[in-house]
Amino acid sequence: MSHRSGRHFLQIPGPTNVPDRVLRAIDHPTIDHRGPDFAELTRQILPGLRKVFKTAGPVVIYPASGTGAWEAALVNTLSPGDRVLMFETGHFAALWHEMAKRLGLEPEFISGDWRTGADPEAIGQRLREDTEGSVKAVCVVHNETSTGVTSRIGEIRKAIDNAGHPALLMVDTISSLASIDYRHDDWGVDVTVAGSQKGLMLPPGLSFNAISQKALKAAEGARLPRSYWDWRPILAANENGFFGYTPATNLLYGLREALAMLLEEGLDNVFARHQLHAAATRAAVEAWGLEVLASNPREYSGSLTAVVMPEGHDADAFRKTVLDRFDMSLGAGLGKLKGRVFRIGHLGDFNDLMLAGTLSGVEMGLSLAGVPHRKGGVQAAFDVLTGAGGSAAATADAGR
Ligand SMILES: *Cc1c(COP(=O)(O)O)cnc(C)c1O
């Protein structure tokens, strides 16, 4: 491999670009995780972490990828054979569903079209039919990273309440936390699952469970086997600033810095920045004459945009052209979308000029790969970024 000058553009929807401040924070000697300095580090992190999840309750940190935190949510709260209601928003929902089956749960999968979010109506209806209360949990992916569709968690909460159903609500926010408005407490979520390598701007390697009082209570009676993922010893050790096993010390330095950056910018500003970049990206796609995969404007994702390839053109061949020529990584189509879509990640440590560079690479790549399109996508994005665009800018407020 020869040296490539300039910065690589990592525009997949996670892992995302790690800012220099976070890299510098990680670049420190590892300390004794049973010593006083470490306890102080934990005490600095946990309150900021609660602010980002918008919860007053506990947040558990695992040295694991997001998949580990999925497993933790299930094994801490459920028992063998428990019925779980899940919604097929896309590839990640399908993987979580598969995991639930392997763990010995009885997941029901409400089928979806991979272009829309979890339907509050369908969830409410299924729960109203469940008069004997056999469904123990509803599991939803907030931002489906394979499709660029954001489900409406507040409305799903209302649907569960209107059905008068006691099921726990568990939400995967791995690609939405710290990018798209999310409210663990306000939306009555029982377990929120998150990961470090997307909106939190860290390298891969940490994942999280934010836990409600109701979920803590469920954990007392849950009978799925759990050991490494068990919340209780971790929460007990956290009381004094420690962990039950060796934590990912250097990633925690990075987390402290990332939380500081998010709170300096202000979460509302972080969310607005993501919505603007998403709107500008959609304006570009529309100007190219291509199609955004998400079909409901109320569910457009703030963190990524999946673009449908014209019939007869392979998205992976296009992505290869962009990588070889411009040193930019775009997200692949996952599962049944393989080769049919490419995904533009616009989340994490990202700004207007990075987006302009990203969209320029896509527009030039479309030309080089011989994909039929119109010119002017980048210009349309500029108009949204500068407020000169009419209709597209208005949709910046629509997605959530
Ligand atoms: C990335 C992602 C995952 C998987 O997380 P890993 O860290 O790869 O284990 C799960 N769900 C969603 C929505 C994701 O975006």
Tab-separated table of C-alpha atoms and ligand atoms in Angstrom:
chain	number	residue	atom	x	y	z
A	1	MET	CA	0.000	0.000	0.000
A	2	SER	CA	1.390	3.403	-0.905
A	3	HIS	CA	0.918	6.487	1.230
A	4	ARG	CA	-2.194	8.540	0.514
A	5	SER	CA	-1.831	12.201	1.333
A	6	GLY	CA	-4.481	14.218	3.106
A	7	ARG	CA	-7.170	12.930	5.425
A	8	HIS	CA	-9.163	9.778	4.801
A	9	PHE	CA	-12.920	10.527	4.701
A	10	LEU	CA	-14.590	8.005	6.995
A	11	GLN	CA	-18.202	8.588	5.986
A	12	ILE	CA	-19.680	5.285	7.046
A	13	PRO	CA	-22.400	5.571	9.709
A	14	GLY	CA	-20.054	4.332	12.393
A	15	PRO	CA	-17.357	4.038	13.446
A	16	THR	CA	-17.179	7.792	12.925
A	17	ASN	CA	-14.331	10.302	12.782
A	18	VAL	CA	-12.646	10.564	16.176
A	19	PRO	CA	-11.826	14.217	16.931
A	20	ASP	CA	-8.291	15.217	17.895
A	21	ARG	CA	-9.386	16.252	21.391
A	22	VAL	CA	-10.609	12.714	22.031
A	23	LEU	CA	-7.488	11.123	20.504
A	24	ARG	CA	-5.277	13.296	22.714
A	25	ALA	CA	-7.343	12.391	25.770
A	26	ILE	CA	-6.930	8.658	25.101
A	27	ASP	CA	-3.176	9.087	24.602
A	28	HIS	CA	-2.227	8.918	28.284
A	29	PRO	CA	-0.601	6.317	30.503
A	30	THR	CA	-3.056	3.712	31.736
A	31	ILE	CA	-3.682	4.084	35.469
A	32	ASP	CA	-4.523	1.664	38.279
A	33	HIS	CA	-8.227	0.932	37.888
A	34	ARG	CA	-8.451	0.275	41.625
A	35	GLY	CA	-6.725	3.521	42.627
A	36	PRO	CA	-8.124	6.920	43.716
A	37	ASP	CA	-7.478	8.659	40.360
A	38	PHE	CA	-9.613	6.089	38.614
A	39	ALA	CA	-12.506	6.557	41.047
A	40	GLU	CA	-12.349	10.273	40.307
A	41	LEU	CA	-12.488	9.573	36.548
A	42	THR	CA	-15.646	7.470	36.981
A	43	ARG	CA	-17.240	10.195	39.115
A	44	GLN	CA	-16.537	12.718	36.370
A	45	ILE	CA	-18.005	10.530	33.643
A	46	LEU	CA	-21.255	9.170	35.065
A	47	PRO	CA	-23.125	12.498	35.567
A	48	GLY	CA	-22.287	13.657	32.017
A	49	LEU	CA	-23.327	10.316	30.619
A	50	ARG	CA	-26.728	10.630	32.353
A	51	LYS	CA	-27.193	14.042	30.750
A	52	VAL	CA	-26.619	12.596	27.294
A	53	PHE	CA	-29.120	9.772	27.858
A	54	LYS	CA	-31.430	12.313	29.566
A	55	THR	CA	-31.888	10.118	32.594
A	56	ALA	CA	-31.568	10.524	36.341
A	57	GLY	CA	-31.062	6.756	36.666
A	58	PRO	CA	-28.000	4.540	36.381
A	59	VAL	CA	-25.989	3.953	33.207
A	60	VAL	CA	-23.801	0.851	33.004
A	61	ILE	CA	-20.622	0.992	30.871
A	62	TYR	CA	-19.287	-2.205	29.286
A	63	PRO	CA	-15.913	-2.778	27.600
A	64	ALA	CA	-17.769	-4.253	24.599
A	65	SER	CA	-19.212	-3.388	21.221
A	66	GLY	CA	-22.884	-2.443	20.952
A	67	THR	CA	-23.857	-6.064	20.412
A	68	GLY	CA	-22.756	-6.812	23.967
A	69	ALA	CA	-25.080	-4.130	25.333
A	70	TRP	CA	-27.970	-5.666	23.312
A	71	GLU	CA	-27.316	-8.956	25.073
A	72	ALA	CA	-27.009	-7.236	28.453
A	73	ALA	CA	-30.434	-5.586	28.022
A	74	LEU	CA	-32.090	-8.954	27.346
A	75	VAL	CA	-30.330	-11.205	29.861
A	76	ASN	CA	-30.701	-8.786	32.762
A	77	THR	CA	-34.463	-8.404	32.460
A	78	LEU	CA	-35.973	-11.546	30.900
A	79	SER	CA	-36.484	-15.261	31.535
A	80	PRO	CA	-36.300	-18.303	29.229
A	81	GLY	CA	-39.335	-18.514	26.940
A	82	ASP	CA	-40.423	-14.903	27.519
A	83	ARG	CA	-42.291	-13.355	24.625
A	84	VAL	CA	-40.640	-10.220	23.210
A	85	LEU	CA	-42.186	-7.942	20.597
A	86	MET	CA	-39.703	-6.654	18.022
A	87	PHE	CA	-40.163	-4.656	14.835
A	88	GLU	CA	-38.368	-5.357	11.557
A	89	THR	CA	-37.013	-1.919	10.712
A	90	GLY	CA	-33.963	-3.372	8.922
A	91	HIS	CA	-30.718	-5.288	9.321
A	92	PHE	CA	-29.933	-4.286	12.922
A	93	ALA	CA	-33.453	-5.074	14.129
A	94	ALA	CA	-33.095	-8.470	12.419
A	95	LEU	CA	-29.795	-9.134	14.218
A	96	TRP	CA	-31.267	-8.232	17.618
A	97	HIS	CA	-34.226	-10.504	16.862
A	98	GLU	CA	-31.835	-13.335	15.958
A	99	MET	CA	-29.992	-12.809	19.236
A	100	ALA	CA	-33.243	-12.983	21.226
A	101	LYS	CA	-34.008	-16.348	19.600
A	102	ARG	CA	-30.545	-17.709	20.385
A	103	LEU	CA	-30.854	-16.653	24.008
A	104	GLY	CA	-33.993	-18.770	24.390
A	105	LEU	CA	-36.592	-16.004	24.218
A	106	GLU	CA	-39.725	-16.174	22.043
A	107	PRO	CA	-39.475	-13.039	19.928
A	108	GLU	CA	-42.361	-11.971	17.713
A	109	PHE	CA	-41.184	-9.993	14.713
A	110	ILE	CA	-43.647	-7.516	13.217
A	111	SER	CA	-42.555	-7.406	9.597
A	112	GLY	CA	-41.505	-4.143	7.984
A	113	ASP	CA	-40.482	-2.888	4.545
A	114	TRP	CA	-36.975	-1.595	5.488
A	115	ARG	CA	-38.053	1.912	4.418
A	116	THR	CA	-40.181	2.926	7.382
A	117	GLY	CA	-39.832	2.907	11.161
A	118	ALA	CA	-41.480	0.822	13.868
A	119	ASP	CA	-45.215	1.468	13.624
A	120	PRO	CA	-46.724	2.644	16.952
A	121	GLU	CA	-50.210	1.556	15.740
A	122	ALA	CA	-49.105	-2.026	15.012
A	123	ILE	CA	-47.303	-2.274	18.344
A	124	GLY	CA	-50.314	-0.876	20.222
A	125	GLN	CA	-52.671	-3.271	18.480
A	126	ARG	CA	-50.540	-6.343	19.242
A	127	LEU	CA	-50.339	-5.317	22.890
A	128	ARG	CA	-54.118	-4.775	23.139
A	129	GLU	CA	-54.602	-8.337	21.867
A	130	ASP	CA	-52.219	-9.622	24.542
A	131	THR	CA	-54.801	-9.595	27.326
A	132	GLU	CA	-52.924	-12.177	29.414
A	133	GLY	CA	-49.749	-10.024	29.405
A	134	SER	CA	-47.509	-12.629	27.796
A	135	VAL	CA	-45.359	-10.003	26.037
A	136	LYS	CA	-42.635	-9.051	28.498
A	137	ALA	CA	-40.759	-6.486	26.436
A	138	VAL	CA	-41.006	-4.333	23.322
A	139	CYS	CA	-37.616	-3.888	21.619
A	140	VAL	CA	-37.130	-1.162	19.017
A	141	VAL	CA	-34.133	0.182	17.118
A	142	HIS	CA	-34.404	3.988	17.378
A	143	ASN	CA	-32.249	4.805	14.364
A	144	GLU	CA	-32.015	1.879	11.921
A	145	THR	CA	-28.500	2.290	10.601
A	146	SER	CA	-29.066	-0.021	7.632
A	147	THR	CA	-31.853	2.172	6.202
A	148	GLY	CA	-31.509	5.704	7.589
A	149	VAL	CA	-34.928	5.583	9.233
A	150	THR	CA	-35.611	6.924	12.748
A	151	SER	CA	-38.515	5.428	14.682
A	152	ARG	CA	-40.757	7.619	16.830
A	153	ILE	CA	-40.030	6.348	20.336
A	154	GLY	CA	-42.282	8.874	22.109
A	155	GLU	CA	-45.255	7.682	20.043
A	156	ILE	CA	-44.398	4.044	20.693
A	157	ARG	CA	-44.358	4.825	24.427
A	158	LYS	CA	-47.860	6.349	24.084
A	159	ALA	CA	-49.093	3.296	22.172
A	160	ILE	CA	-47.862	1.001	24.968
A	161	ASP	CA	-49.514	3.215	27.610
A	162	ASN	CA	-52.778	3.470	25.665
A	163	ALA	CA	-52.880	-0.324	25.473
A	164	GLY	CA	-52.428	-0.342	29.274
A	165	HIS	CA	-49.697	-2.928	28.823
A	166	PRO	CA	-46.912	-3.528	31.391
A	167	ALA	CA	-44.188	-4.635	28.911
A	168	LEU	CA	-40.724	-3.179	29.307
A	169	LEU	CA	-39.576	-0.848	26.512
A	170	MET	CA	-36.009	-1.405	25.293
A	171	VAL	CA	-34.457	0.857	22.681
A	172	ASP	CA	-31.262	0.540	20.636
A	173	THR	CA	-29.784	4.044	20.252
A	174	ILE	CA	-26.381	2.899	19.008
A	175	SER	CA	-26.482	5.231	15.977
A	176	SER	CA	-28.724	7.945	17.441
A	177	LEU	CA	-27.460	8.784	20.930
A	178	ALA	CA	-25.719	12.186	20.853
A	179	SER	CA	-26.830	12.732	17.238
A	180	ILE	CA	-30.640	12.626	17.271
A	181	ASP	CA	-32.934	13.868	20.058
A	182	TYR	CA	-33.396	11.061	22.574
A	183	ARG	CA	-34.974	11.083	26.057
A	184	HIS	CA	-34.639	7.969	28.205
A	185	ASP	CA	-36.693	9.263	31.153
A	186	ASP	CA	-39.301	11.392	29.320
A	187	TRP	CA	-40.105	8.583	26.925
A	188	GLY	CA	-40.317	6.024	29.721
A	189	VAL	CA	-37.691	3.763	28.220
A	190	ASP	CA	-36.640	0.899	30.508
A	191	VAL	CA	-33.339	-0.046	28.910
A	192	THR	CA	-31.477	2.132	26.422
A	193	VAL	CA	-28.667	0.419	24.522
A	194	ALA	CA	-25.828	2.551	23.110
A	195	GLY	CA	-22.288	2.268	21.781
A	196	SER	CA	-19.185	4.462	21.741
A	197	GLN	CA	-18.249	4.570	18.066
A	198	LYS	CA	-21.057	6.568	16.463
A	199	GLY	CA	-22.543	9.785	17.875
A	200	LEU	CA	-20.270	9.657	20.908
A	201	MET	CA	-17.234	10.200	18.625
A	202	LEU	CA	-15.085	7.521	20.297
A	203	PRO	CA	-13.329	4.513	18.825
A	204	PRO	CA	-15.259	1.223	19.040
A	205	GLY	CA	-15.026	-0.633	22.332
A	206	LEU	CA	-17.508	0.776	24.844
A	207	SER	CA	-21.219	0.161	25.117
A	208	PHE	CA	-23.935	1.197	27.529
A	209	ASN	CA	-27.223	0.314	29.201
A	210	ALA	CA	-29.284	3.134	30.725
A	211	ILE	CA	-31.664	1.482	33.165
A	212	SER	CA	-35.054	2.476	34.606
A	213	GLN	CA	-36.270	1.575	38.095
A	214	LYS	CA	-38.777	-0.784	36.489
A	215	ALA	CA	-35.963	-2.582	34.625
A	216	LEU	CA	-33.907	-2.818	37.834
A	217	LYS	CA	-36.897	-4.461	39.478
A	218	ALA	CA	-37.306	-6.862	36.530
A	219	ALA	CA	-33.619	-7.764	36.910
A	220	GLU	CA	-34.339	-9.150	40.375
A	221	GLY	CA	-36.646	-11.830	39.009
A	222	ALA	CA	-35.104	-12.433	35.576
A	223	ARG	CA	-33.880	-16.000	35.037
A	224	LEU	CA	-31.826	-15.928	31.826
A	225	PRO	CA	-28.240	-16.904	32.742
A	226	ARG	CA	-25.998	-13.859	33.125
A	227	SER	CA	-22.579	-13.334	34.527
A	228	TYR	CA	-20.349	-10.892	32.663
A	229	TRP	CA	-23.347	-8.721	31.724
A	230	ASP	CA	-24.962	-8.696	35.171
A	231	TRP	CA	-25.802	-5.078	36.072
A	232	ARG	CA	-25.822	-5.620	39.825
A	233	PRO	CA	-22.098	-6.090	40.628
A	234	ILE	CA	-21.220	-3.278	38.222
A	235	LEU	CA	-23.687	-0.850	39.797
A	236	ALA	CA	-22.460	-1.818	43.264
A	237	ALA	CA	-18.810	-1.214	42.301
A	238	ASN	CA	-19.726	2.047	40.483
A	239	GLU	CA	-21.005	3.439	43.804
A	240	ASN	CA	-17.365	3.867	44.797
A	241	GLY	CA	-16.128	4.774	41.328
A	242	PHE	CA	-14.941	1.283	40.370
A	243	PHE	CA	-15.869	-1.630	38.104
A	244	GLY	CA	-16.159	-5.349	38.793
A	245	TYR	CA	-13.532	-6.159	36.189
A	246	THR	CA	-10.842	-4.247	34.310
A	247	PRO	CA	-12.557	-1.370	32.510
A	248	ALA	CA	-11.333	0.101	29.199
A	249	THR	CA	-9.417	2.808	31.031
A	250	ASN	CA	-8.091	4.724	28.024
A	251	LEU	CA	-11.446	4.736	26.272
A	252	LEU	CA	-12.908	6.201	29.450
A	253	TYR	CA	-10.438	9.118	29.208
A	254	GLY	CA	-11.802	9.595	25.700
A	255	LEU	CA	-15.385	9.356	26.931
A	256	ARG	CA	-14.787	12.087	29.523
A	257	GLU	CA	-13.522	14.367	26.751
A	258	ALA	CA	-16.319	13.477	24.313
A	259	LEU	CA	-18.960	14.211	26.953
A	260	ALA	CA	-17.315	17.556	27.679
A	261	MET	CA	-17.367	18.414	23.969
A	262	LEU	CA	-21.042	17.467	23.573
A	263	LEU	CA	-22.074	19.486	26.612
A	264	GLU	CA	-19.964	22.490	25.522
A	265	GLU	CA	-21.712	22.517	22.148
A	266	GLY	CA	-25.076	21.838	23.804
A	267	LEU	CA	-27.130	18.775	22.928
A	268	ASP	CA	-29.811	20.787	21.134
A	269	ASN	CA	-27.151	22.368	18.920
A	270	VAL	CA	-25.653	18.934	18.265
A	271	PHE	CA	-29.064	17.630	17.166
A	272	ALA	CA	-29.749	20.709	14.988
A	273	ARG	CA	-26.353	20.333	13.298
A	274	HIS	CA	-27.158	16.732	12.427
A	275	GLN	CA	-30.617	17.640	11.099
A	276	LEU	CA	-29.119	20.367	8.904
A	277	HIS	CA	-26.502	18.018	7.452
A	278	ALA	CA	-29.151	15.381	6.842
A	279	ALA	CA	-31.384	17.908	5.056
A	280	ALA	CA	-28.477	19.127	2.919
A	281	THR	CA	-27.627	15.534	2.027
A	282	ARG	CA	-31.215	14.784	0.997
A	283	ALA	CA	-31.260	17.956	-1.121
A	284	ALA	CA	-28.162	16.663	-2.932
A	285	VAL	CA	-29.716	13.236	-3.486
A	286	GLU	CA	-32.883	14.815	-4.834
A	287	ALA	CA	-30.914	17.087	-7.180
A	288	TRP	CA	-28.956	14.080	-8.478
A	289	GLY	CA	-32.322	12.540	-9.363
A	290	LEU	CA	-31.661	9.618	-7.013
A	291	GLU	CA	-33.920	8.320	-4.278
A	292	VAL	CA	-33.566	8.391	-0.500
A	293	LEU	CA	-34.436	4.948	0.913
A	294	ALA	CA	-36.429	6.349	3.874
A	295	SER	CA	-39.953	6.835	2.575
A	296	ASN	CA	-41.601	8.813	5.399
A	297	PRO	CA	-40.314	12.389	5.858
A	298	ARG	CA	-41.220	12.222	9.560
A	299	GLU	CA	-38.688	9.397	9.925
A	300	TYR	CA	-35.696	10.775	8.020
A	301	SER	CA	-32.533	10.017	9.965
A	302	GLY	CA	-30.325	12.830	11.199
A	303	SER	CA	-27.256	10.608	11.348
A	304	LEU	CA	-27.135	8.913	7.959
A	305	THR	CA	-28.814	8.838	4.553
A	306	ALA	CA	-29.229	5.632	2.542
A	307	VAL	CA	-29.375	6.254	-1.199
A	308	VAL	CA	-31.026	3.824	-3.620
A	309	MET	CA	-28.880	2.919	-6.648
A	310	PRO	CA	-30.555	3.155	-10.046
A	311	GLU	CA	-31.617	-0.243	-11.428
A	312	GLY	CA	-28.727	-2.147	-13.033
A	313	HIS	CA	-25.991	-0.360	-11.056
A	314	ASP	CA	-24.084	-1.948	-8.174
A	315	ALA	CA	-23.682	0.214	-5.079
A	316	ASP	CA	-20.556	-1.692	-4.030
A	317	ALA	CA	-18.826	-1.032	-7.363
A	318	PHE	CA	-19.667	2.663	-6.921
A	319	ARG	CA	-18.312	2.643	-3.363
A	320	LYS	CA	-15.101	1.023	-4.587
A	321	THR	CA	-14.646	3.781	-7.180
A	322	VAL	CA	-15.072	6.424	-4.471
A	323	LEU	CA	-12.627	4.681	-2.118
A	324	ASP	CA	-9.964	4.089	-4.763
A	325	ARG	CA	-10.166	7.533	-6.313
A	326	PHE	CA	-11.006	9.820	-3.374
A	327	ASP	CA	-9.979	7.835	-0.289
A	328	MET	CA	-13.510	8.049	1.104
A	329	SER	CA	-15.366	5.156	2.762
A	330	LEU	CA	-19.139	5.109	2.290
A	331	GLY	CA	-21.467	2.650	4.018
A	332	ALA	CA	-22.443	-0.555	2.219
A	333	GLY	CA	-25.955	-1.908	1.795
A	334	LEU	CA	-26.511	-4.491	4.539
A	335	GLY	CA	-28.509	-7.721	4.442
A	336	LYS	CA	-31.081	-7.676	1.671
A	337	LEU	CA	-29.980	-4.163	0.642
A	338	LYS	CA	-26.473	-5.365	-0.330
A	339	GLY	CA	-25.426	-3.730	-3.592
A	340	ARG	CA	-28.732	-1.827	-3.799
A	341	VAL	CA	-27.990	1.142	-1.570
A	342	PHE	CA	-25.013	3.088	-0.327
A	343	ARG	CA	-25.089	4.986	2.935
A	344	ILE	CA	-23.658	8.407	3.673
A	345	GLY	CA	-22.778	8.810	7.353
A	346	HIS	CA	-23.096	12.431	8.551
A	347	LEU	CA	-22.862	11.918	12.285
A	348	GLY	CA	-20.441	12.533	15.083
A	349	ASP	CA	-17.566	14.999	14.742
A	350	PHE	CA	-18.655	16.582	11.482
A	351	ASN	CA	-19.143	20.039	9.997
A	352	ASP	CA	-20.378	21.852	6.891
A	353	LEU	CA	-17.126	21.646	4.938
A	354	MET	CA	-16.672	17.965	5.756
A	355	LEU	CA	-20.171	17.419	4.383
A	356	ALA	CA	-19.331	19.487	1.298
A	357	GLY	CA	-16.248	17.317	0.738
A	358	THR	CA	-18.246	14.146	1.276
A	359	LEU	CA	-20.975	15.104	-1.180
A	360	SER	CA	-18.372	16.280	-3.713
A	361	GLY	CA	-16.771	12.834	-3.558
A	362	VAL	CA	-20.149	11.192	-4.082
A	363	GLU	CA	-21.050	13.434	-7.039
A	364	MET	CA	-17.678	12.902	-8.734
A	365	GLY	CA	-17.905	9.180	-7.967
A	366	LEU	CA	-21.306	8.952	-9.640
A	367	SER	CA	-19.747	10.413	-12.804
A	368	LEU	CA	-16.669	8.168	-12.723
A	369	ALA	CA	-18.733	5.028	-12.053
A	370	GLY	CA	-21.119	5.866	-14.891
A	371	VAL	CA	-24.177	6.054	-12.646
A	372	PRO	CA	-26.939	8.055	-14.359
A	373	HIS	CA	-27.601	11.258	-12.425
A	374	ARG	CA	-28.007	14.988	-12.832
A	375	LYS	CA	-25.347	17.514	-11.797
A	376	GLY	CA	-25.911	20.079	-9.094
A	377	GLY	CA	-26.346	17.950	-5.967
A	378	VAL	CA	-23.476	19.641	-4.174
A	379	GLN	CA	-24.875	23.067	-5.094
A	380	ALA	CA	-28.285	22.076	-3.738
A	381	ALA	CA	-26.608	21.045	-0.477
A	382	PHE	CA	-24.776	24.402	-0.310
A	383	ASP	CA	-28.127	26.163	-0.604
A	384	VAL	CA	-29.446	24.259	2.407
A	385	LEU	CA	-26.284	24.911	4.424
A	386	THR	CA	-26.394	28.638	3.696
A	387	GLY	CA	-30.146	28.939	4.114
A	388	ALA	CA	-30.655	29.752	0.442
A	389	GLY	CA	-32.620	26.556	-0.216
A	390	GLY	CA	-36.397	26.702	0.099
A	391	SER	CA	-38.219	23.408	0.484
A	392	ALA	CA	-35.267	21.209	1.411
A	393	ALA	CA	-34.295	23.438	4.337
A	394	ALA	CA	-37.825	23.174	5.676
A	395	THR	CA	-37.472	19.404	5.924
A	396	ALA	CA	-34.475	19.909	8.242
A	397	ASP	CA	-37.059	20.278	11.010
A	398	ALA	CA	-39.165	17.345	9.896
A	399	GLY	CA	-36.760	14.470	10.568
A	400	ARG	CA	-36.328	13.288	14.126
B	1	LIG	C1	-23.650	-0.300	14.849
B	1	LIG	C2	-24.966	-0.782	15.331
B	1	LIG	C3	-25.115	-1.976	16.052
B	1	LIG	C4	-23.981	-2.928	16.277
B	1	LIG	O1	-23.083	-2.456	17.196
B	1	LIG	P1	-21.623	-3.101	17.291
B	1	LIG	O2	-20.876	-2.069	18.065
B	1	LIG	O3	-21.143	-3.310	15.888
B	1	LIG	O4	-21.748	-4.388	18.023
B	1	LIG	C5	-26.367	-2.306	16.516
B	1	LIG	N1	-27.442	-1.520	16.278
B	1	LIG	C6	-27.335	-0.375	15.581
B	1	LIG	C7	-28.562	0.454	15.346
B	1	LIG	C8	-26.110	0.026	15.084
B	1	LIG	O5	-26.010	1.158	14.367
